[in-house]
Amino acid sequence: MAVATTAPPLTPEDRQSVWRTLRTPRLLRTEVLAGLVVALALIPEAIAFSLIAGVDPRIGLFASFTMAVSIAFLGGRPAMISAATAATALVIAPLVASHGIDYFIAAVILAGIFQVVLGVLGVAKLMRFIPRSVMVGFVNALAILIFTSQLPELIGVPWLVYPMVAVGLVIIFLLPRITRAVPAPLVAIVVVTAAAVVLAITVPTVGDKGELPESLPSLFFPNVPLTLETFQIIAPFAAGMAVVGLMESLMTAKLVDDVTDTRSNKTRESWGQGTANIITGFFGGMGGCAMVGQTMINVKASGARTRISTFMAGLFVLILVVALGDVVALIPMAALVAVMIFVSIATFDWHSIQPGTLRRMPKSETTVMLGTVIVTVWTHNLAIGVIVGVLVAMVAFARRVAHFVTVERTVEEHFGVPVAKYEVSGELFFASSNDLYTQFDYAEDPDTIVIDMYGSHLWDASTIAALDAITAKYDSYGKSVQIEGLNTASLAIRERLGGHLGGGH
């Protein structure tokens, strides 16, 4: 009798395969429906971000279409969603008010060029300097920002909005326990919208956010003079947009890596984001970067894993706003608010704030995490929060490592001559070597001093300057100093810099 065999479960890497997904109807359905859910969430946000930037809603909607479709092919992180974002809109918005839409689009194109250059130069490699505590702070701050961004939709609205949001949340949380055949957020949007239409409930809708476009995007060439003066006007805005967009995109890619247990090509993602912004600019879009909230809807809430979902999200945005704009306009904002609240709850790292975790975690790590959260929420800028978090982590690390340096003094006689011997152990760099100078008894030591560096390592010019200052101080007392035990790297840096840093201090 033949024994039935079951196919082995797909690995996380297999699940990212486009070809395997296209051949598997169940997986393809998941990707397509995930793209639809993301598109429905993208539309009101793209309109809102357009208003932040001070441009026509069509510019934000076209950007969401071109960014998502472009990055589906160009990006290095499958299933990540890129579109018009608040972070980039805030950076570049002043340019619209001061110089108009043509300069605005020119800055978007230049920002894309900057991102391509940064990607080629390997800026993505800097991601390895972002510690886990900053990443946790980034995730938690993001969850808070996603939640607080929904508050305007819950304040000063008809009371029926609240039960509609509640119904949406119940569906999103409970439906996966029954079936995962259809993404729960999509079911919630359909049910809440149908209830609003059938019962003729008057609540804020997507259509209230702004006018939806009725035509396809077309090529757009900004009417600006190609001069140095134009470059000087748009370059600061373009550079800010490029840096903020890349940082948010790379942090989002790292988050998706963790959620999906896979690795992604951050360098490709960097230049892919730039190319997508260039394409978006030439189609009259406002540009953007990866969107953490929509990405979490795609990956965590809907279970998507491939580029198909990203492509479908962009395609659905175009279809929905151009061909089905009247239908999309009927969707209550309450349905989308329920989806985003769920995303914020699912995104927050609840384990990080449990009492047991906080007791076990070093205080410096908790400080870094909280600092990242506070700065990000305060500034509403994920990039600034991450930068501050990394700086705080660096300072905390430097202080911690600096305390590991020890100096032990002994006095021995060699052939009847007293010799003071100092054994220096630990990592010597700017934070620890500044105190090294005070660890020696210059006046009381005998005429011969040996400084044993066998257990230490010299890292920077500050340490070499400290050793020069120590040697110079003993010279002023007419005493001789011998430094021994340096490893090869430490000896090389001392030979190169010793005595050439000025003043011996």
XYZ file of C-alpha atoms in Angstrom:
505
model
C 0.000 0.000 0.000
C 1.370 3.374 -0.985
C 2.206 5.699 1.870
C 0.978 9.250 1.474
C 3.680 11.849 1.764
C 3.307 15.478 2.622
C 5.405 18.222 1.137
C 7.988 19.642 3.549
C 7.087 23.051 4.989
C 8.463 26.034 3.142
C 11.479 27.748 4.652
C 11.333 31.528 5.154
C 13.613 31.924 2.120
C 11.395 29.649 -0.027
C 8.366 31.691 0.971
C 9.955 34.784 -0.596
C 10.211 33.143 -4.019
C 8.065 34.901 -6.635
C 8.069 31.902 -8.974
C 7.024 29.468 -6.249
C 4.238 31.835 -5.192
C 2.969 32.203 -8.773
C 2.716 28.395 -8.999
C 0.894 28.087 -5.652
C -2.663 29.503 -5.744
C -2.958 29.678 -1.956
C 0.195 31.764 -1.611
C -0.662 33.924 -4.617
C -4.068 34.707 -3.133
C -2.404 35.825 0.088
C -0.073 38.162 -1.801
C -2.809 39.692 -3.955
C -5.219 40.261 -1.078
C -2.427 41.677 1.052
C -1.686 44.160 -1.720
C -5.351 45.171 -1.783
C -5.440 45.767 1.982
C -2.265 47.859 1.812
C -3.625 49.888 -1.114
C -6.796 50.707 0.812
C -4.682 51.906 3.735
C -2.307 53.834 1.464
C -4.916 56.001 -0.235
C -6.057 58.192 2.699
C -2.505 58.455 4.016
C -1.134 59.508 0.621
C -3.798 62.207 0.486
C -2.956 63.330 4.031
C 0.788 63.441 3.287
C 0.088 65.498 0.169
C -1.686 68.044 2.349
C 1.309 68.072 4.719
C 3.594 68.840 1.781
C 1.176 71.447 0.479
C 0.578 69.792 -2.892
C -2.386 68.373 -4.809
C -3.550 64.935 -3.485
C -2.907 63.443 -6.921
C 0.832 64.037 -6.437
C 0.851 61.869 -3.309
C -1.344 59.173 -4.840
C 0.749 58.932 -8.007
C 3.872 58.764 -5.836
C 2.426 55.814 -3.915
C 1.725 54.012 -7.196
C 5.108 54.634 -8.822
C 7.132 54.079 -5.632
C 5.469 50.746 -4.829
C 5.638 49.397 -8.383
C 9.252 50.537 -8.897
C 10.566 49.209 -5.592
C 8.844 45.865 -6.208
C 11.415 45.297 -8.950
C 14.352 47.370 -7.695
C 14.334 46.952 -3.908
C 16.406 44.586 -1.835
C 13.719 43.755 0.755
C 10.799 41.674 -0.594
C 7.327 42.518 0.756
C 8.361 45.953 2.008
C 6.042 48.806 1.034
C 7.397 52.136 -0.197
C 5.166 55.115 -0.963
C 4.644 58.775 -0.128
C 5.491 59.304 3.548
C 5.085 61.986 6.189
C 8.800 61.890 7.052
C 9.932 62.951 3.576
C 6.948 65.287 3.108
C 7.891 67.255 6.227
C 11.501 67.652 5.075
C 10.685 68.939 1.614
C 7.407 70.810 2.268
C 8.983 74.284 2.781
C 10.290 74.181 -0.788
C 6.740 74.102 -2.184
C 5.782 77.243 -0.312
C 8.937 79.141 -1.253
C 9.570 78.070 -4.865
C 6.593 76.120 -6.181
C 5.877 72.641 -7.462
C 8.554 72.499 -10.184
C 11.379 73.035 -7.706
C 9.675 70.553 -5.389
C 9.716 67.798 -8.040
C 13.288 68.694 -9.037
C 14.306 68.200 -5.399
C 12.614 64.780 -5.360
C 14.631 63.719 -8.416
C 17.862 65.062 -6.903
C 17.100 63.256 -3.625
C 16.806 60.035 -5.616
C 20.193 60.694 -7.231
C 21.727 61.301 -3.792
C 20.258 58.018 -2.546
C 21.690 56.105 -5.492
C 25.120 57.597 -4.788
C 24.862 56.802 -1.072
C 23.755 53.268 -1.905
C 26.707 52.729 -4.239
C 29.071 54.137 -1.580
C 27.844 51.492 0.867
C 25.912 53.636 3.364
C 23.783 50.571 4.171
C 26.780 49.047 5.954
C 26.288 51.626 8.701
C 23.246 49.632 9.805
C 25.498 47.308 11.775
C 26.266 50.181 14.152
C 22.636 50.404 15.251
C 22.334 48.420 18.518
C 19.364 46.293 19.492
C 18.185 48.783 22.127
C 17.844 51.469 19.432
C 15.965 49.033 17.211
C 13.534 48.218 20.035
C 13.071 51.934 20.706
C 12.477 52.529 16.996
C 9.786 49.836 16.895
C 8.051 51.062 20.041
C 8.157 54.700 18.942
C 6.798 53.709 15.577
C 3.876 51.896 17.208
C 3.118 54.965 19.317
C 3.277 57.282 16.285
C 0.992 54.995 14.280
C -1.547 55.053 17.113
C -1.357 58.794 17.771
C -1.662 59.525 14.035
C -5.150 58.002 14.215
C -6.333 60.251 17.066
C -7.497 63.077 14.760
C -9.887 60.537 13.210
C -11.311 59.809 16.678
C -11.712 63.350 18.013
C -14.681 65.525 17.191
C -16.384 62.866 15.074
C -19.919 61.347 15.177
C -20.332 58.847 18.008
C -21.024 56.031 15.529
C -17.346 56.125 14.553
C -16.407 54.467 17.853
C -18.576 51.329 17.557
C -17.473 51.003 13.925
C -13.821 51.066 14.982
C -14.618 48.533 17.706
C -16.328 46.198 15.226
C -13.339 46.479 12.908
C -10.928 45.585 15.725
C -13.041 42.600 16.812
C -12.983 41.229 13.253
C -9.246 41.781 12.872
C -8.396 40.079 16.163
C -10.894 37.212 16.063
C -11.114 36.211 12.379
C -7.586 34.706 12.234
C -8.678 32.221 14.915
C -11.341 30.939 12.525
C -9.647 31.225 9.142
C -6.608 32.834 7.516
C -7.850 32.322 3.964
C -8.602 36.049 3.662
C -6.674 38.819 5.457
C -8.661 39.942 8.475
C -8.034 43.681 7.795
C -9.644 43.319 4.352
C -12.720 41.646 5.856
C -12.950 44.413 8.455
C -12.828 47.128 5.768
C -15.488 45.397 3.653
C -17.843 44.713 6.591
C -17.608 48.204 8.076
C -18.015 49.835 4.665
C -21.027 47.648 3.818
C -22.640 48.475 7.162
C -22.124 52.200 6.613
C -23.644 52.050 3.123
C -26.582 49.756 3.927
C -27.505 51.570 7.130
C -26.832 54.997 5.578
C -24.490 55.938 8.426
C -22.953 59.374 8.025
C -19.332 59.229 9.161
C -16.038 60.609 7.752
C -14.933 58.694 4.644
C -11.892 58.449 2.395
C -13.642 60.783 -0.040
C -13.622 63.503 2.603
C -9.810 63.536 2.582
C -9.506 65.019 -0.880
C -10.344 64.694 -4.553
C -9.197 61.452 -6.180
C -7.543 61.580 -9.639
C -9.479 60.575 -12.728
C -6.569 59.956 -15.112
C -3.301 58.028 -15.268
C -0.016 59.692 -14.295
C 2.024 61.090 -17.181
C 5.641 62.088 -17.673
C 6.565 65.355 -16.002
C 9.726 67.375 -16.497
C 10.156 70.129 -13.900
C 10.473 73.563 -15.464
C 13.548 74.797 -13.611
C 16.779 76.275 -14.961
C 19.666 73.804 -14.886
C 22.034 76.155 -13.068
C 24.199 76.161 -9.963
C 21.726 78.519 -8.328
C 18.917 75.987 -8.759
C 21.142 73.268 -7.309
C 21.929 75.453 -4.292
C 18.203 75.982 -3.710
C 17.085 72.349 -3.930
C 20.196 70.501 -2.693
C 19.648 71.043 1.075
C 16.056 69.784 0.829
C 17.073 66.895 -1.423
C 19.895 65.867 0.927
C 17.561 65.918 3.930
C 14.954 63.874 2.095
C 17.594 61.398 0.909
C 19.032 60.792 4.382
C 15.683 60.602 6.178
C 14.224 58.339 3.478
C 17.205 55.977 3.473
C 17.350 55.714 7.236
C 13.647 54.962 7.561
C 13.818 52.469 4.686
C 16.835 50.606 6.055
C 15.381 50.474 9.562
C 12.123 49.137 8.142
C 14.030 46.542 6.108
C 15.830 45.401 9.251
C 12.501 45.135 11.073
C 11.020 43.008 8.278
C 14.142 40.824 8.341
C 13.404 40.081 11.997
C 9.695 39.454 11.430
C 10.248 37.106 8.471
C 13.468 35.427 9.702
C 15.199 36.283 6.439
C 17.992 38.560 5.277
C 17.772 41.302 2.684
C 20.187 43.220 0.476
C 20.419 46.630 2.154
C 22.755 48.055 -0.477
C 20.313 47.153 -3.235
C 17.499 48.619 -1.160
C 19.432 51.885 -0.850
C 20.001 52.487 -4.549
C 16.599 50.960 -5.333
C 14.912 53.601 -3.175
C 16.862 56.284 -5.019
C 15.925 54.963 -8.440
C 12.274 54.708 -7.392
C 12.336 58.352 -6.281
C 13.865 59.424 -9.593
C 11.138 57.551 -11.494
C 8.470 59.001 -9.209
C 9.756 62.528 -9.747
C 9.582 62.196 -13.525
C 5.944 61.105 -13.168
C 5.117 64.154 -11.069
C 5.041 62.331 -7.727
C 6.215 63.669 -4.380
C 8.634 60.831 -3.696
C 8.861 58.851 -0.489
C 10.458 55.897 1.226
C 9.540 52.680 3.014
C 6.412 52.867 5.166
C 6.651 50.912 8.384
C 2.924 50.890 9.154
C 1.850 49.692 5.707
C 4.733 47.226 5.632
C 3.535 45.729 8.897
C 0.009 45.480 7.462
C 1.497 43.615 4.520
C 3.866 41.327 6.396
C 2.398 40.878 9.845
C -1.355 41.385 9.439
C -1.752 39.908 5.949
C 1.087 37.365 5.827
C 2.696 38.553 2.567
C 6.313 37.668 1.879
C 7.129 38.428 -1.769
C 7.531 41.299 -4.206
C 4.135 40.413 -5.653
C 2.319 42.029 -2.723
C 4.344 45.237 -3.110
C 3.630 45.380 -6.842
C -0.066 44.654 -6.315
C -0.308 47.363 -3.653
C 0.910 49.959 -6.145
C -1.275 48.591 -8.939
C -4.363 48.516 -6.728
C -3.762 52.121 -5.658
C -3.923 53.185 -9.296
C -6.947 51.019 -10.118
C -8.855 52.032 -7.008
C -8.357 55.787 -7.317
C -8.752 56.040 -11.103
C -11.298 53.349 -11.996
C -13.080 52.799 -8.675
C -12.641 56.180 -7.039
C -16.348 56.548 -6.290
C -16.381 53.216 -4.437
C -13.173 53.887 -2.510
C -14.503 57.278 -1.466
C -17.295 55.491 0.446
C -14.892 53.613 2.778
C -15.338 54.959 6.328
C -12.139 56.201 7.911
C -13.221 54.173 10.970
C -12.386 50.960 9.102
C -8.877 52.130 8.274
C -8.386 53.467 11.807
C -9.180 49.990 13.149
C -6.540 48.495 10.850
C -3.894 51.014 11.922
C -4.677 50.569 15.634
C -4.197 46.836 15.180
C -0.885 47.483 13.420
C 0.301 49.690 16.280
C -0.584 47.016 18.843
C 1.092 44.274 16.803
C 4.188 46.392 16.160
C 4.895 47.404 19.765
C 7.460 45.190 21.511
C 5.463 44.474 24.674
C 8.147 42.153 26.012
C 10.558 45.091 26.223
C 8.491 46.864 28.919
C 7.636 43.863 31.080
C 8.917 44.287 34.672
C 11.023 41.126 34.417
C 12.720 42.362 31.248
C 13.401 45.798 32.718
C 14.925 44.228 35.858
C 17.300 42.047 33.843
C 18.219 44.661 31.247
C 21.245 46.907 31.979
C 20.137 50.426 32.850
C 22.146 51.855 29.972
C 20.244 49.671 27.479
C 16.897 50.751 28.901
C 18.014 54.391 28.805
C 18.928 54.083 25.121
C 15.590 52.461 24.317
C 13.574 55.086 26.207
C 15.664 57.909 24.745
C 14.970 56.692 21.226
C 11.249 56.471 21.948
C 11.010 59.901 23.598
C 12.958 61.776 20.905
C 11.125 60.037 18.065
C 7.676 60.693 19.510
C 8.610 64.258 20.441
C 10.007 65.156 16.999
C 7.683 62.871 14.994
C 10.804 61.959 13.044
C 12.066 58.375 13.118
C 15.439 59.347 11.641
C 16.196 61.900 14.382
C 15.143 59.412 17.046
C 17.440 56.732 15.668
C 20.394 59.136 15.391
C 19.946 60.306 18.985
C 19.523 56.704 20.148
C 22.763 55.649 18.456
C 24.632 58.616 19.960
C 23.321 57.810 23.460
C 24.301 54.157 22.962
C 27.806 55.184 21.869
C 28.281 57.402 24.899
C 26.958 54.711 27.242
C 29.247 52.126 25.663
C 32.274 54.415 25.852
C 31.648 55.142 29.529
C 31.182 51.466 30.318
C 34.334 50.366 28.504
C 36.374 53.231 29.981
C 35.811 51.842 33.493
C 37.473 48.549 32.517
C 40.940 50.142 32.339
C 43.142 49.394 35.357
C 46.608 50.656 36.323
C 48.586 48.701 38.944
C 51.819 50.095 40.419
C 54.655 48.121 41.995
C 58.205 49.140 42.950
C 60.966 46.559 42.514
C 64.738 46.591 42.587
C 66.707 45.583 39.512
C 70.403 45.113 40.212
C 70.032 47.323 43.250
C 68.233 50.082 41.348
C 64.589 50.825 42.288
C 62.186 50.630 39.346
C 58.526 51.635 39.353
C 56.473 49.302 37.193
C 52.963 50.166 35.980
C 50.806 47.440 34.435
C 48.061 48.962 32.265
C 45.148 46.719 31.253
C 42.092 47.493 29.129
C 41.022 49.275 25.961
C 42.578 52.724 25.690
C 40.694 55.301 23.630
C 39.492 58.886 24.094
C 37.121 58.063 26.979
C 39.606 56.022 29.013
C 42.970 57.517 28.065
C 42.038 61.002 29.299
C 42.151 59.652 32.873
C 45.331 57.645 32.259
C 47.553 60.694 32.827
C 46.395 60.989 36.460
C 47.197 57.386 37.365
C 50.979 57.905 37.776
C 52.966 59.102 40.812
C 55.355 61.410 38.976
C 57.015 63.032 41.984
C 57.426 59.971 44.225
C 58.489 57.426 41.584
C 62.159 56.444 41.327
C 64.299 57.536 38.389
C 63.389 54.530 36.247
C 59.813 53.764 35.240
C 58.511 50.834 33.170
C 54.982 50.994 31.751
C 53.825 47.491 30.784
C 51.106 47.695 28.089
C 50.843 43.949 27.456
C 47.225 43.791 28.659
C 46.021 46.870 26.787
C 45.350 48.129 23.276
C 45.823 51.622 21.858
C 42.961 52.735 19.653
C 43.303 56.426 18.814
C 45.317 59.627 18.831
C 43.966 60.604 22.255
C 45.758 57.617 23.778
C 49.030 58.414 21.989
C 48.768 62.011 23.204
C 48.208 60.749 26.769
C 51.334 58.567 26.606
C 53.341 61.502 25.202
C 52.084 63.667 28.070
C 53.074 61.004 30.633
C 56.539 60.673 29.119
C 56.950 64.473 28.996
C 55.910 64.791 32.642
C 58.482 62.260 33.787
C 61.098 64.018 31.617
C 60.402 67.225 33.488
C 61.412 65.373 36.670
C 64.526 64.029 35.006
C 63.233 60.460 35.050
C 63.362 57.893 32.237
C 60.317 55.979 30.991
C 60.275 52.721 29.104
C 57.010 51.594 27.453
C 56.926 47.899 26.645
C 54.514 45.090 25.775
C 52.650 46.897 22.981
C 50.960 44.602 20.487
C 51.688 45.017 16.783
C 48.743 47.327 15.994
C 49.345 49.508 19.064
C 53.055 49.754 18.306
C 52.322 50.791 14.728
C 49.993 53.637 15.704
C 52.428 54.855 18.369
C 55.344 54.868 15.949
C 53.250 56.814 13.436
C 51.816 59.414 15.853
C 54.090 59.441 18.892
C 55.776 62.818 19.388
C 53.867 64.407 16.490
C 50.684 65.509 18.244
C 52.054 68.725 19.699
C 53.070 69.843 23.135
C 53.175 66.431 24.696
C 49.686 66.905 26.068
